[in-house]
C-alpha angles and dihedrals in degrees: 000000000000100000094193091053091048090049091053090047091056093046091052096046117109087210090078121090122231090257092051092049091049090051091053095043088055088063094062108125092021098100094169093058093043090053092048091054100040111027089101144329126283109274113254110217139160088288092049119229136336131175148122119296107251136117108271145086094267095049140073111264138129094273094054089045091053092046095050091045091053089054090048090047090054090055091050093046089053088061090065141249095302091057090051091051092050085051131169137303114221128198138168140201132221098278124123110273093010093120091047093048093047090053091048089053090049092050093052093047090049090048087058093051094254118140115241131203105195122190111238092228142353118319137174118273093243090058089057090053089048092050092052089055096038094052095036091238122177092228147349139218128200120187104216143117092207110214099348122124120281094264090068135080131173148191116229115193129202136190130219094282090062093248125116115275116293116237096255092055092044089054089050091053090050092051092047094048092050090062096050126089105233094225108028102028099065123098115206144153126216113261093248092049091050090052093045091053091049093242092116116051124179119229132185136117098037090053090047090056093048091048093049091051090053092049092050089050090061093067112122095210113009091187092068096071091035089060102031105023091109093050101056115078114217132181117193132195124185090193089231090303145117097286091073095101111023100045095057089041096053092045090050092050091049092055106266108144102160096070128133125186120211101247095201089060100033100092117080108247127166091206091063091212097188100048136048093215120011095224119132089205086077119076089212088074089065096056094101092048093048090049089052092054094045092046095049096037089213125149112273125179097177144355118221125199130183128197123244096275093037099235096113125056129192131189137207120195137173118264127217090283095050094254120136113250130171122239113226122236089253092052091050090047092052093046093049098047091047093046093048092049094047094043092050090048091052091050094042093241100114107120119227090231096046119153136182126202132213138168119260091249093056125099123284088222084085090056093050092051092049095047094050092050099046095253118134112239115214126194125209137171119275111279125079091238087075091056087048090053090054092050090053092044094052093045088055100042101031089220092131139006110233114232106167144345132195148167124210089240090079099272118139138172131172104178140034100245088106134022098220135064114282124208092183091061090035091058090050095049093046090050091049090049093049091050091051094051091047089052090059094044104261142090139231088262090053091045096054091050089049088056091050090051091051100041104022131259118295116199123200142179133180121207116195115196114197113219116199135171132096095300109024093171091059090049092050090049089050092052093048090049090051091052091053090053093056111030118188125244090197137020121199089348091305116124117242111230102178138005121211112201106190093184091060090030091230137131114207117198109210092193099054100019090233123142125208137168128264118234095223133083124270115285135155095253134126118201120190117199110205136188119283092032092290121142143182124205125194121192 
């Protein structure tokens, strides 16, 4: 693509506002920035779009939202009139411009004759997944950039099963969008016209109630919080995001009475004024909550934090010395699967064909727990849609009964009411688990170390390498290709036994020289199996 030509096209378009034109005119002479914004469109994948909020083809703005939505609308229209009547559910998070972008998506869908159910205000991502399934919609859209910095926004897309878009549909949207002129090829109605024609309908409180009932139904042992909900001390922070209302409400309804919300982070705010990056994986996000506990001196068993779209949940607890330490996503996953199994066994509700699902990059402690307890462990590619696919598969075939699914990046789900990770339910389950352990005289910190004592210690580390430049995806692809051309026979002085290449769908055994096939879909991932059950995954 000729980025200068695309830049001039945007400058000349009457679709741009005066402010947008001024923003682009200010780039004149800055060829590097012009190229960064116009060398090509944002890549549309199974998770939709994500980018910084500027005017330009490679950024998140109302024109790109309209364009992508027109491509998505074409895919829905191709499904037929019934699919258009079932329509789409649309939601948004707390980020700057999220409400505007959600309305733009609704206007384009309405302009294509597709029915829209638009949430009246911001809601958690899992509630969007729930709404798609509850209303029987053909698709869903959530305007969110999850836990990215404030400069970002995104566009998550869902299909009728409530899971994020499968690869074939994502490819269809990409092909459709490529054939549409971003300014003249979009069909849309004004928001008021869409509402007047009944193509845009607002939803809210009734869906909240249905969603909360479903979340409460996923409790493993409801009596725990009924009996001990006043004993466990919990501090919660929504990190300025969408969990601010439903997480405290569901905990209250479950029986938690000793709950404090971090006031400085309660109000939704797309600028995230108290954190650099609103990601509950980072202990820095819990500084305000820890200060609250230290300042008040009140009893606190755990601190819970959810990300802006409330699909990820992180936890900080006190260690044996009374110091606040975070639990990793893998530690929370291990604690939850063990707790769910043991609680169901106590209550006599553990199915004989129970299974639990994790991503391939998550800890094998989970596998050890499942195997010892007669629960089938299942591995899937990274991306919660793959866990959602397994839930749907097992509901259809009856091969297994799904108990729990997780990803090491703080995503958890214990029931099939949604097909995405749910921090509202995750917060509830973690609170229930903490209350149970307190009732028997221990803590989550004590419980994870009890698991280590029983199953062995599992170390972990995540290294994030930031790739910049004009086309970071191309650079990442180049690096992955280079790795495939020169595979290691050892890593950190540990011998490599096998290499799983999920892009080529092969497993190469370095000991025997044999090659076999993986049993998972194609994905740009390299997985090195090392001696002593160690592994390294690059993706």
